[in-house]
mmCIF file of C-alpha atoms and ligand atoms in Angstrom:
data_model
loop_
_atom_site.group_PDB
_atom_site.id
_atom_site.type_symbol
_atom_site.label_atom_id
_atom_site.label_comp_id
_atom_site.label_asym_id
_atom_site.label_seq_id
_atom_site.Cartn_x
_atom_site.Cartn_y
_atom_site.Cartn_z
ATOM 1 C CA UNK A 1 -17.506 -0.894 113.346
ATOM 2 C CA UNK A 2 -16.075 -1.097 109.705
ATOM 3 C CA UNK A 3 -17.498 1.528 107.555
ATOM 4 C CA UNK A 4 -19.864 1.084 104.786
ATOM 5 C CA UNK A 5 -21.076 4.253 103.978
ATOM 6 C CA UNK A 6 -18.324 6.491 104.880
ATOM 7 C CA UNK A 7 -14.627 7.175 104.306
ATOM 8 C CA UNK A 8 -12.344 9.069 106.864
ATOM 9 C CA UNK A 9 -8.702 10.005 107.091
ATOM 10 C CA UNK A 10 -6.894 12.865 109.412
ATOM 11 C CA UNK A 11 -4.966 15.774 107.428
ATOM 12 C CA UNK A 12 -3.320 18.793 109.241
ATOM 13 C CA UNK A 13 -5.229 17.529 112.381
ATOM 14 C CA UNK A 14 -8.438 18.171 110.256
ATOM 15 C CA UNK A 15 -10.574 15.070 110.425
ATOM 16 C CA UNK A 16 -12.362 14.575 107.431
ATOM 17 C CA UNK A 17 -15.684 12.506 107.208
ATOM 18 C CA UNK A 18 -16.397 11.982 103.177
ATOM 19 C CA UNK A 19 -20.180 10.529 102.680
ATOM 20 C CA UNK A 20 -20.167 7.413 100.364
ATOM 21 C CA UNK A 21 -23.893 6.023 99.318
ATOM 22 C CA UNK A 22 -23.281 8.248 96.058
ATOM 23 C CA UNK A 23 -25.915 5.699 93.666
ATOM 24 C CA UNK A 24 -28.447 7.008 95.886
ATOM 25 C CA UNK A 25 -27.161 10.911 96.697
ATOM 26 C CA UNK A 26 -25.644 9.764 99.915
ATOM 27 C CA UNK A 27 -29.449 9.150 101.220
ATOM 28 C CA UNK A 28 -28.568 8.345 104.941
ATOM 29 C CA UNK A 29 -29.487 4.683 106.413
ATOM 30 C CA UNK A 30 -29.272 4.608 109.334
ATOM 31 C CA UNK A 31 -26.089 2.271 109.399
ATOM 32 C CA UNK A 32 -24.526 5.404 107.882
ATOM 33 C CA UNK A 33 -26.012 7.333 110.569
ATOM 34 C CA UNK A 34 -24.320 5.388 113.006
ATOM 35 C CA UNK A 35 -20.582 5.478 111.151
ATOM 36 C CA UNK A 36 -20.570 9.109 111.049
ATOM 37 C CA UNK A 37 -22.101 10.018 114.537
ATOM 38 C CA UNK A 38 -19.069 7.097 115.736
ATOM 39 C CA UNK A 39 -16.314 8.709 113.526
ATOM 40 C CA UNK A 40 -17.173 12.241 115.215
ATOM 41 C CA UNK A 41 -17.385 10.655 118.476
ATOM 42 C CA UNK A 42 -13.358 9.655 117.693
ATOM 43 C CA UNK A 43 -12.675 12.805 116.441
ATOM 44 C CA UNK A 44 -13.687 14.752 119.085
ATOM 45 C CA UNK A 45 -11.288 12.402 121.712
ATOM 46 C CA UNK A 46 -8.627 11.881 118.771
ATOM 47 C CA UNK A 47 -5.164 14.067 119.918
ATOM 48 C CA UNK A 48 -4.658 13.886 116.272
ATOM 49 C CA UNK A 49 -7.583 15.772 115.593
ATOM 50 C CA UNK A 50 -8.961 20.003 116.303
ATOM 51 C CA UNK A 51 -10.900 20.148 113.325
ATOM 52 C CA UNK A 52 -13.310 18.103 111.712
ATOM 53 C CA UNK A 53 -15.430 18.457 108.272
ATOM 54 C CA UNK A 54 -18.372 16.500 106.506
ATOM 55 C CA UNK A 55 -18.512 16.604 103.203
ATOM 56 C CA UNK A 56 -20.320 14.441 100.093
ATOM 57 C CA UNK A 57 -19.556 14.431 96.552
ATOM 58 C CA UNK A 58 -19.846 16.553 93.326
ATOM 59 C CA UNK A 59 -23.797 16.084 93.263
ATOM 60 C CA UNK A 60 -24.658 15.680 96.701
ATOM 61 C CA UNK A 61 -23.893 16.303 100.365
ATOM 62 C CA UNK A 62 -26.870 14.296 101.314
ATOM 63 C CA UNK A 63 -30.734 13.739 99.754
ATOM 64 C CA UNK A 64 -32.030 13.106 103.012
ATOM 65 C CA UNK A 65 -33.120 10.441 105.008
ATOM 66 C CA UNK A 66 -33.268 7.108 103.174
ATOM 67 C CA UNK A 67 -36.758 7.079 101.494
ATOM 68 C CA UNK A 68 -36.694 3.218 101.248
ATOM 69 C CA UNK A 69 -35.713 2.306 104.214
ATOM 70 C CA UNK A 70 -38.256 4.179 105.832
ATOM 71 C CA UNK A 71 -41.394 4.076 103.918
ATOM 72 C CA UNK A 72 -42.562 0.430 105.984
ATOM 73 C CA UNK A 73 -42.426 1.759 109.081
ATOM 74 C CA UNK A 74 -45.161 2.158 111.856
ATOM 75 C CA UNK A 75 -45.217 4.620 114.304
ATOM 76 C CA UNK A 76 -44.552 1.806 117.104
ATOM 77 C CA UNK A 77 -41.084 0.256 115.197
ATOM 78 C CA UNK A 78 -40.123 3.964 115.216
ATOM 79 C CA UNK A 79 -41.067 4.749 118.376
ATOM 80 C CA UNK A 80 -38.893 1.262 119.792
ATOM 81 C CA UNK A 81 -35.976 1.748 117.657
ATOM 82 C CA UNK A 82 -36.153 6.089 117.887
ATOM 83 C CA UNK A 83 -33.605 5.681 114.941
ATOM 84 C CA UNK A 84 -32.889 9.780 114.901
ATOM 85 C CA UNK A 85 -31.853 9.602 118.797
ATOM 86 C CA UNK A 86 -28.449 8.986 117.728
ATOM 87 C CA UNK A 87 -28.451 12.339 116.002
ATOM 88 C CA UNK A 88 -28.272 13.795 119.480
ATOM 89 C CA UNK A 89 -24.588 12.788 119.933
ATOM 90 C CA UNK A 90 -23.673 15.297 117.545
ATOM 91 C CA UNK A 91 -24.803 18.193 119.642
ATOM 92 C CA UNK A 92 -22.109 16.810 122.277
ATOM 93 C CA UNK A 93 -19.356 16.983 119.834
ATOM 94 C CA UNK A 94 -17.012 19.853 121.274
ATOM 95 C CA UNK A 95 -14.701 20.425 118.554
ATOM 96 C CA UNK A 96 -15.599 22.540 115.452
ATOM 97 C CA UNK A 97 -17.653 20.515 112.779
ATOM 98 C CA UNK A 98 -17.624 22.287 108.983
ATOM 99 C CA UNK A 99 -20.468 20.400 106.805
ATOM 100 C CA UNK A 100 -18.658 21.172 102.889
ATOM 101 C CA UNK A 101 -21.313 20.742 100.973
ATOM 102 C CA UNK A 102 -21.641 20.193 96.951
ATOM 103 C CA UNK A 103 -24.886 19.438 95.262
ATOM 104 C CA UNK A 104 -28.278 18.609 97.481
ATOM 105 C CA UNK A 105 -28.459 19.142 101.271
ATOM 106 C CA UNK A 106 -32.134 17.780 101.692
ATOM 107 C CA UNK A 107 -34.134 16.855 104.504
ATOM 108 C CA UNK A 108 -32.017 14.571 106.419
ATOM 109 C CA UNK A 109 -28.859 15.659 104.377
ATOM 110 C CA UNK A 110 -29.647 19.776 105.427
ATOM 111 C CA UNK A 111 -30.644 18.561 109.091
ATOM 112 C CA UNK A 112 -26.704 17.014 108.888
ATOM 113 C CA UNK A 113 -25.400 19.889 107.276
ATOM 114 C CA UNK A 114 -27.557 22.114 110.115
ATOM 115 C CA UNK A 115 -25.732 20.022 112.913
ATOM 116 C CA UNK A 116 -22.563 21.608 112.226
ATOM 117 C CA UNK A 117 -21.190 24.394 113.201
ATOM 118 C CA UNK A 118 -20.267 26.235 109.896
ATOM 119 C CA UNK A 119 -21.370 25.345 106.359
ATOM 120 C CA UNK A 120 -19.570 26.422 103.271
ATOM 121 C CA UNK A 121 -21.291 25.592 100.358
ATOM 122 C CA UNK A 122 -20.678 25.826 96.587
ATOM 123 C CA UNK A 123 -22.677 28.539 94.588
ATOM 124 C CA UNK A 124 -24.952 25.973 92.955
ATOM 125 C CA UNK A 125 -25.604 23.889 95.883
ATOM 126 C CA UNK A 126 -29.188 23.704 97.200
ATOM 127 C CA UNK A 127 -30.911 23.326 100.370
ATOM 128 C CA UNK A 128 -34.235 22.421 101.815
ATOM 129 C CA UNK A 129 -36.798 20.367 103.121
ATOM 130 C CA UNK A 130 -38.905 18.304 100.831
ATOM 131 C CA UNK A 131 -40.542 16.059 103.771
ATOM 132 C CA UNK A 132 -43.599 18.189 103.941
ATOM 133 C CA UNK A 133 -44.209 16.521 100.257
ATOM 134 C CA UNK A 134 -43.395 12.908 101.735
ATOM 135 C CA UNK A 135 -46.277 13.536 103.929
ATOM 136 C CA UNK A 136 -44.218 13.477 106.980
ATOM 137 C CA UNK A 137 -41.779 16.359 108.387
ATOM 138 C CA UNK A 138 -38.558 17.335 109.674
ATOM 139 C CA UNK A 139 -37.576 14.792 112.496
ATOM 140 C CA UNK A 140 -33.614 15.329 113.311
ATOM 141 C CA UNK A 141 -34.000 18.937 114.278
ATOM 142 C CA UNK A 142 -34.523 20.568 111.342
ATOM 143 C CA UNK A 143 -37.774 22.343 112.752
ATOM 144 C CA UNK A 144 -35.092 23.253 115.603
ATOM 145 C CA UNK A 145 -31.583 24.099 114.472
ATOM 146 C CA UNK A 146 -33.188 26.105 111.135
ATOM 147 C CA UNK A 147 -35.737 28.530 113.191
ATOM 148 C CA UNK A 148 -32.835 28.589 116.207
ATOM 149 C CA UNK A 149 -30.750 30.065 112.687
ATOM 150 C CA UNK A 150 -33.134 32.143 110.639
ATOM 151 C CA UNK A 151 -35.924 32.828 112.659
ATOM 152 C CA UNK A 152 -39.878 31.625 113.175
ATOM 153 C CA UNK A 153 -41.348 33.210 109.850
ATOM 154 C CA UNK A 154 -38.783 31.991 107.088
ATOM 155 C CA UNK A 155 -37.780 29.029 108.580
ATOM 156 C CA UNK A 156 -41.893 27.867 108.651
ATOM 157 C CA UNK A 157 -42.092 29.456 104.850
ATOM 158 C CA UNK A 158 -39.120 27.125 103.798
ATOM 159 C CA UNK A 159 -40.045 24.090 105.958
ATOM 160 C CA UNK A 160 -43.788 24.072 104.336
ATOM 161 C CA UNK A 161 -43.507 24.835 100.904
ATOM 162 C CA UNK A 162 -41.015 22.441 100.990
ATOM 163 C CA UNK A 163 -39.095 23.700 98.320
ATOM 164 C CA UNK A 164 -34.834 23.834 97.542
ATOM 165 C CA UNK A 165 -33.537 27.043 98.154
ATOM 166 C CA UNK A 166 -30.123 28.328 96.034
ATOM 167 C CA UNK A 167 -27.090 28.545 98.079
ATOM 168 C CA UNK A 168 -26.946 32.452 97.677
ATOM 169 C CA UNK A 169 -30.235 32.589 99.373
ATOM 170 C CA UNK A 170 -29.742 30.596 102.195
ATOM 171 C CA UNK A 171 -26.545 32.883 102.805
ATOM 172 C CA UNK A 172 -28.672 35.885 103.022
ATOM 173 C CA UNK A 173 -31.102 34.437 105.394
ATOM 174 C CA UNK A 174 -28.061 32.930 107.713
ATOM 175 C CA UNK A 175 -28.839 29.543 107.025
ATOM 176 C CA UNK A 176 -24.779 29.001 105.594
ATOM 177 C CA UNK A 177 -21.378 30.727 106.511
ATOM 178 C CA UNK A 178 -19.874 30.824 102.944
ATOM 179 C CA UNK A 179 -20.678 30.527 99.371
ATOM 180 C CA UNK A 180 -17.721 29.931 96.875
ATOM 181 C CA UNK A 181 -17.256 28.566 93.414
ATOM 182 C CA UNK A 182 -18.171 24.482 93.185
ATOM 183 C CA UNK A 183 -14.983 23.580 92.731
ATOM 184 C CA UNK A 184 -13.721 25.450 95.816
ATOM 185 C CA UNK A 185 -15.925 24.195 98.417
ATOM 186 C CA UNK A 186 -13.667 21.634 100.184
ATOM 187 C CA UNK A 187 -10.412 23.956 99.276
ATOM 188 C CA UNK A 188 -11.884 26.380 101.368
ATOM 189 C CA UNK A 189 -13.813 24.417 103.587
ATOM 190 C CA UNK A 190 -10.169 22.968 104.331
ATOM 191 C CA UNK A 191 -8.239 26.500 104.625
ATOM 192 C CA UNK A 192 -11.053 27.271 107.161
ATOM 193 C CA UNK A 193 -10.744 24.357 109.239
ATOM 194 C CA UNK A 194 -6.948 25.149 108.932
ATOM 195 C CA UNK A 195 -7.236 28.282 110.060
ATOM 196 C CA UNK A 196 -9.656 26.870 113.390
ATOM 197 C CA UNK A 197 -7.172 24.414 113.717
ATOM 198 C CA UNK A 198 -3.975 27.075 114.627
ATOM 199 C CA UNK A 199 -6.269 28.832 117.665
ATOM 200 C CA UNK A 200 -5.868 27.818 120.925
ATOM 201 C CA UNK A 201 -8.331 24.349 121.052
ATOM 202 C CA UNK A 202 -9.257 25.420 124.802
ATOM 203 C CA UNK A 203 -10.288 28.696 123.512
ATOM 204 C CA UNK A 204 -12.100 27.462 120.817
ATOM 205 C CA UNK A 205 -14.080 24.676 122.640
ATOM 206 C CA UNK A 206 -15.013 27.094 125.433
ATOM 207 C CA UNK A 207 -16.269 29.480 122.728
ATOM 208 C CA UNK A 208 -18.254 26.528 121.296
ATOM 209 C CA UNK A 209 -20.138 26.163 124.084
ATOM 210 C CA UNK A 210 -20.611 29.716 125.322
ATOM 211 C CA UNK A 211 -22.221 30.239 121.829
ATOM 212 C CA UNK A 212 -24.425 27.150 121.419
ATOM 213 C CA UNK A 213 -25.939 27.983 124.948
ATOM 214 C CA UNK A 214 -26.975 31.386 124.144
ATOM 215 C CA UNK A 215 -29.555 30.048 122.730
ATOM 216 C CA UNK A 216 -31.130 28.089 125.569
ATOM 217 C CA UNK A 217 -30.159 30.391 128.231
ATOM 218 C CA UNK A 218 -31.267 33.766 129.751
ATOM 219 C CA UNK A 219 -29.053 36.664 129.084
ATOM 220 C CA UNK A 220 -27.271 36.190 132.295
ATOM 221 C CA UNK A 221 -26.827 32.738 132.696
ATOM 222 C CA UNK A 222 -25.325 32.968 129.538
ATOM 223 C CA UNK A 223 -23.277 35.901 130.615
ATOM 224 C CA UNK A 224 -21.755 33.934 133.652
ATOM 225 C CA UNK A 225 -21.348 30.978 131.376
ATOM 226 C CA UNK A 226 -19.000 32.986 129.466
ATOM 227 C CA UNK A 227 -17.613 34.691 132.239
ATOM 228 C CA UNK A 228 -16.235 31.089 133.938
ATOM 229 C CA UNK A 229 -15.255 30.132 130.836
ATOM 230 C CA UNK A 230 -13.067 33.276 130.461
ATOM 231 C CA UNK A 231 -11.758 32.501 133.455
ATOM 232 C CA UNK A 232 -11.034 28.850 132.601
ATOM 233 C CA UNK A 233 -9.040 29.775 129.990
ATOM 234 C CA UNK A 234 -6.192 31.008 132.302
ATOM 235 C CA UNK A 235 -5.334 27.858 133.310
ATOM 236 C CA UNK A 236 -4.019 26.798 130.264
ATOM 237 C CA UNK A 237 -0.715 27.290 128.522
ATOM 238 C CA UNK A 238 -2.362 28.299 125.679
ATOM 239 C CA UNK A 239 -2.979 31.598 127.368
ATOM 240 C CA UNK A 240 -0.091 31.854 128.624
ATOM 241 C CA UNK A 241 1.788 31.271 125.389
ATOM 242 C CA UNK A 242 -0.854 33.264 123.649
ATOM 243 C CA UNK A 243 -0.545 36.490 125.702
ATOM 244 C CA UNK A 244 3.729 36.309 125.864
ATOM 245 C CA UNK A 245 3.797 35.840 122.224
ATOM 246 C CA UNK A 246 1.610 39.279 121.862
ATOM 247 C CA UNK A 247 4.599 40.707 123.872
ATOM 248 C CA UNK A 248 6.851 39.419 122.220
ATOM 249 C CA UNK A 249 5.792 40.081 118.749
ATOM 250 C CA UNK A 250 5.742 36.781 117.517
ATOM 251 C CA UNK A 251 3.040 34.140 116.119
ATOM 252 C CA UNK A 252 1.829 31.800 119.539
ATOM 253 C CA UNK A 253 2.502 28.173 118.872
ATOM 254 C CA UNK A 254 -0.610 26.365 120.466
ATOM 255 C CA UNK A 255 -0.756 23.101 122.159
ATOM 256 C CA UNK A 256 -4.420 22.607 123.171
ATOM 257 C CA UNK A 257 -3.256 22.503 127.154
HETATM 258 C C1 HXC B 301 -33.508 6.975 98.913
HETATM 259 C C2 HXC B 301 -32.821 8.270 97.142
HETATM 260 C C3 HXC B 301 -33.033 9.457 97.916
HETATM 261 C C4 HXC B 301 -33.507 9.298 99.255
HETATM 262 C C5 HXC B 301 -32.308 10.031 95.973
HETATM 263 N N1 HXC B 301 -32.375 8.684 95.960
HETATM 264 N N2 HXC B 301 -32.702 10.502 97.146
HETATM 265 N N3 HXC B 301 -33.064 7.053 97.642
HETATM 266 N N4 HXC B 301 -33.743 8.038 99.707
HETATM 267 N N5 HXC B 301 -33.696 10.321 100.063
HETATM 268 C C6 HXC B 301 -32.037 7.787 94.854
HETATM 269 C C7 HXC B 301 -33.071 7.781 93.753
HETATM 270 O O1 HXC B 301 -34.126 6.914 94.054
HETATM 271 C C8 HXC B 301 -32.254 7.289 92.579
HETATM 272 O O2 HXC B 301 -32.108 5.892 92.674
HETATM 273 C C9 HXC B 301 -30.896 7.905 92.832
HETATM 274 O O3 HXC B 301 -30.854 8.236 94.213
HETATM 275 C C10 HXC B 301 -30.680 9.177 92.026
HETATM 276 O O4 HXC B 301 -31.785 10.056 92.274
HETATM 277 P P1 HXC B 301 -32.668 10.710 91.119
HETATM 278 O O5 HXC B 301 -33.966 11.057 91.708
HETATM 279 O O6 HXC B 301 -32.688 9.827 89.904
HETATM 280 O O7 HXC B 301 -31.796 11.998 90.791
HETATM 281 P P2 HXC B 301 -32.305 13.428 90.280
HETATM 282 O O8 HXC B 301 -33.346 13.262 89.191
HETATM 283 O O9 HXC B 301 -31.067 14.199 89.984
HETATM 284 O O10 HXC B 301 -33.057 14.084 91.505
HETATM 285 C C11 HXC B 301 -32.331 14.451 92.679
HETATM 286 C C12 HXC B 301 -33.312 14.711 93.871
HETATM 287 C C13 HXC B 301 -34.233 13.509 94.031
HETATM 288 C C14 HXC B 301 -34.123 15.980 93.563
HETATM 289 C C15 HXC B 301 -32.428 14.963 95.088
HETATM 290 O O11 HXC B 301 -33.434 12.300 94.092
HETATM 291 C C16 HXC B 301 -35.072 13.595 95.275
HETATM 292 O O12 HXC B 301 -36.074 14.309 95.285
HETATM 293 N N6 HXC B 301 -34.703 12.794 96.300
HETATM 294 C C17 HXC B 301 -35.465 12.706 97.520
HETATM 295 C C18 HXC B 301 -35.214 13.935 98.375
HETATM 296 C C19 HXC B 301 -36.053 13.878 99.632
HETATM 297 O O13 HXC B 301 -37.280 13.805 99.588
HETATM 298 N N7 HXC B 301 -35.405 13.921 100.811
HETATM 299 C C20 HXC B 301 -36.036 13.899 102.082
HETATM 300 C C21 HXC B 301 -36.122 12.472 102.546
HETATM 301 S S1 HXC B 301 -37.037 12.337 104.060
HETATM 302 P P3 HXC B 301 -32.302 4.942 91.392
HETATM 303 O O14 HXC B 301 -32.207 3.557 91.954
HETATM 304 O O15 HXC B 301 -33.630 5.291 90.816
HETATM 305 O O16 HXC B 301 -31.153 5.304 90.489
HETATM 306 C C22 HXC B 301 -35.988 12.867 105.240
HETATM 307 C C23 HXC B 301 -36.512 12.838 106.640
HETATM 308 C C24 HXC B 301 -35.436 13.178 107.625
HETATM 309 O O17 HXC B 301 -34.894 13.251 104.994
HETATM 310 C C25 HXC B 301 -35.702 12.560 108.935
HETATM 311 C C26 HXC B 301 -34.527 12.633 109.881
HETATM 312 C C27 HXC B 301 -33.281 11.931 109.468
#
């Protein structure tokens, strides 16, 4: 597929996935649905690639869903074409996803930003979930992944008053990783997926999943989750290199086998 709606390019094995509707906010059709969820899918088997990282523009990481290309539809050409089914591919992704976001994350534009594993935002970003004033709701897991964050009673408050929240807010709730200056966001966004990038990618997929299942899972599945996983680790030469550079007091040099 040719992209549209998105541009992509590969920096310090950081894949980078820039949103580009920006006459409409980035509003996401579902053509631009489809580019991104394809473009992580090569990411995640990409050599080239540890890292990856969402971001928009200046004025928006995403307004949501697209209004227009939704409001004709019945509950049966929705129910045939299940157009937010696609979204589930993202929860497969095993490498690190870091939404970057600038401007609006609404609706469909949080639920994207929610889908990733960190979120560093700029200090006069906002976030929320205007659907409720639509007349419809949250339908790409933003009822899930925001309640699975905060918690029952704030995510519900947010979710029905439907209202944006400030980026400093949603950091105290949990809702983001980071708040920095506007102009820092993808800078730091960037040094962070840097940073990801130089662990051991074993390590760092293993702890992906160990974490993400905590929240499914009783306390000891979970714990023997983690346990194999821990033991998984050892045969790779990441560990090996990782443990001999300790005793050798030097920086390990990872390869991600
Ligand atoms: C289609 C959109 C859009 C959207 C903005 N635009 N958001 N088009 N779908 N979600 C378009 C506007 O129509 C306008 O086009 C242009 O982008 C600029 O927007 P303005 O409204 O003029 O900008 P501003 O006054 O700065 O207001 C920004 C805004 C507002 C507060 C973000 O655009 C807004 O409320 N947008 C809708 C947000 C929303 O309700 N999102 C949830 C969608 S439902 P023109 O042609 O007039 O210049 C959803 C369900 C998710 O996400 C389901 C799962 C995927």
């Amino acid at each position: 597929m040719s992209n549209q709606y998105i541009e992509a390019f590969v920096e310090d094995k950081i894949g980078v996935i820039q949103l580009n509707r920006p006459e409409v906010l980035n509003a996401l059709n579902r053509q631009m649905v489809d580019e991104i969820v394809e473009k992580l899918e090569q990411y995640d088997e990409s050599e080239d690639v540890r890292v990856m990282m969402i971001k928009g523009n200046d004025k928006a990481f995403a307004a949501g869903a697209d209004i227009e290309e939704m409001m004709d539809e019945t509950p049966l050409t929705m129910e045939l074409a299940d157009p937010f089914a696609v979204w589930d591919h993202i929860t497969l992704i095993n490498k690190p996803i870091i939404a970057s976001v600038n401007g609006v994350a609404l609706g469909g534009g949080f639920e994207l930003a929610l889908h990733c594993d960190l979120i560093v935002a700029g200090e006069s970003s906002k976030f929320g979930f205007p659907e409720v004033q639509l007349g419809v709701m949250p339908g790409a897991g933003g009822t899930q992944l925001l309640t699975k964050a905060i918690g029952e009673r704030k995510a519900l408050e947010w979710i029905w008053l439907g209202e944006q929240m400030e980026a400093r807010e949603a950091l105290k709730l949990g809702a983001i990783n980071r708040v920095v200056a506007d102009e820092l966001v993808f800078e730091e966004s960037f040094r962070l997926a840097k940073q990801l990038a130089n662990q051991a990618p074993i390590s760092i997929r293993l702890i992906k999943e160990s974490v993400k299942a905590a929240k499914d899972m009783t306390l000891m599945d979970g714990m023997n989750l983690e346990r194999k996983n821990f033991y998984l680790t050892f045969a790779s030469e990441d560990q090996k290199e990782g443990m001999k550079a300790f005793t050798e007091k030097r920086s390990p040099s990872f390869k991600g086998v």
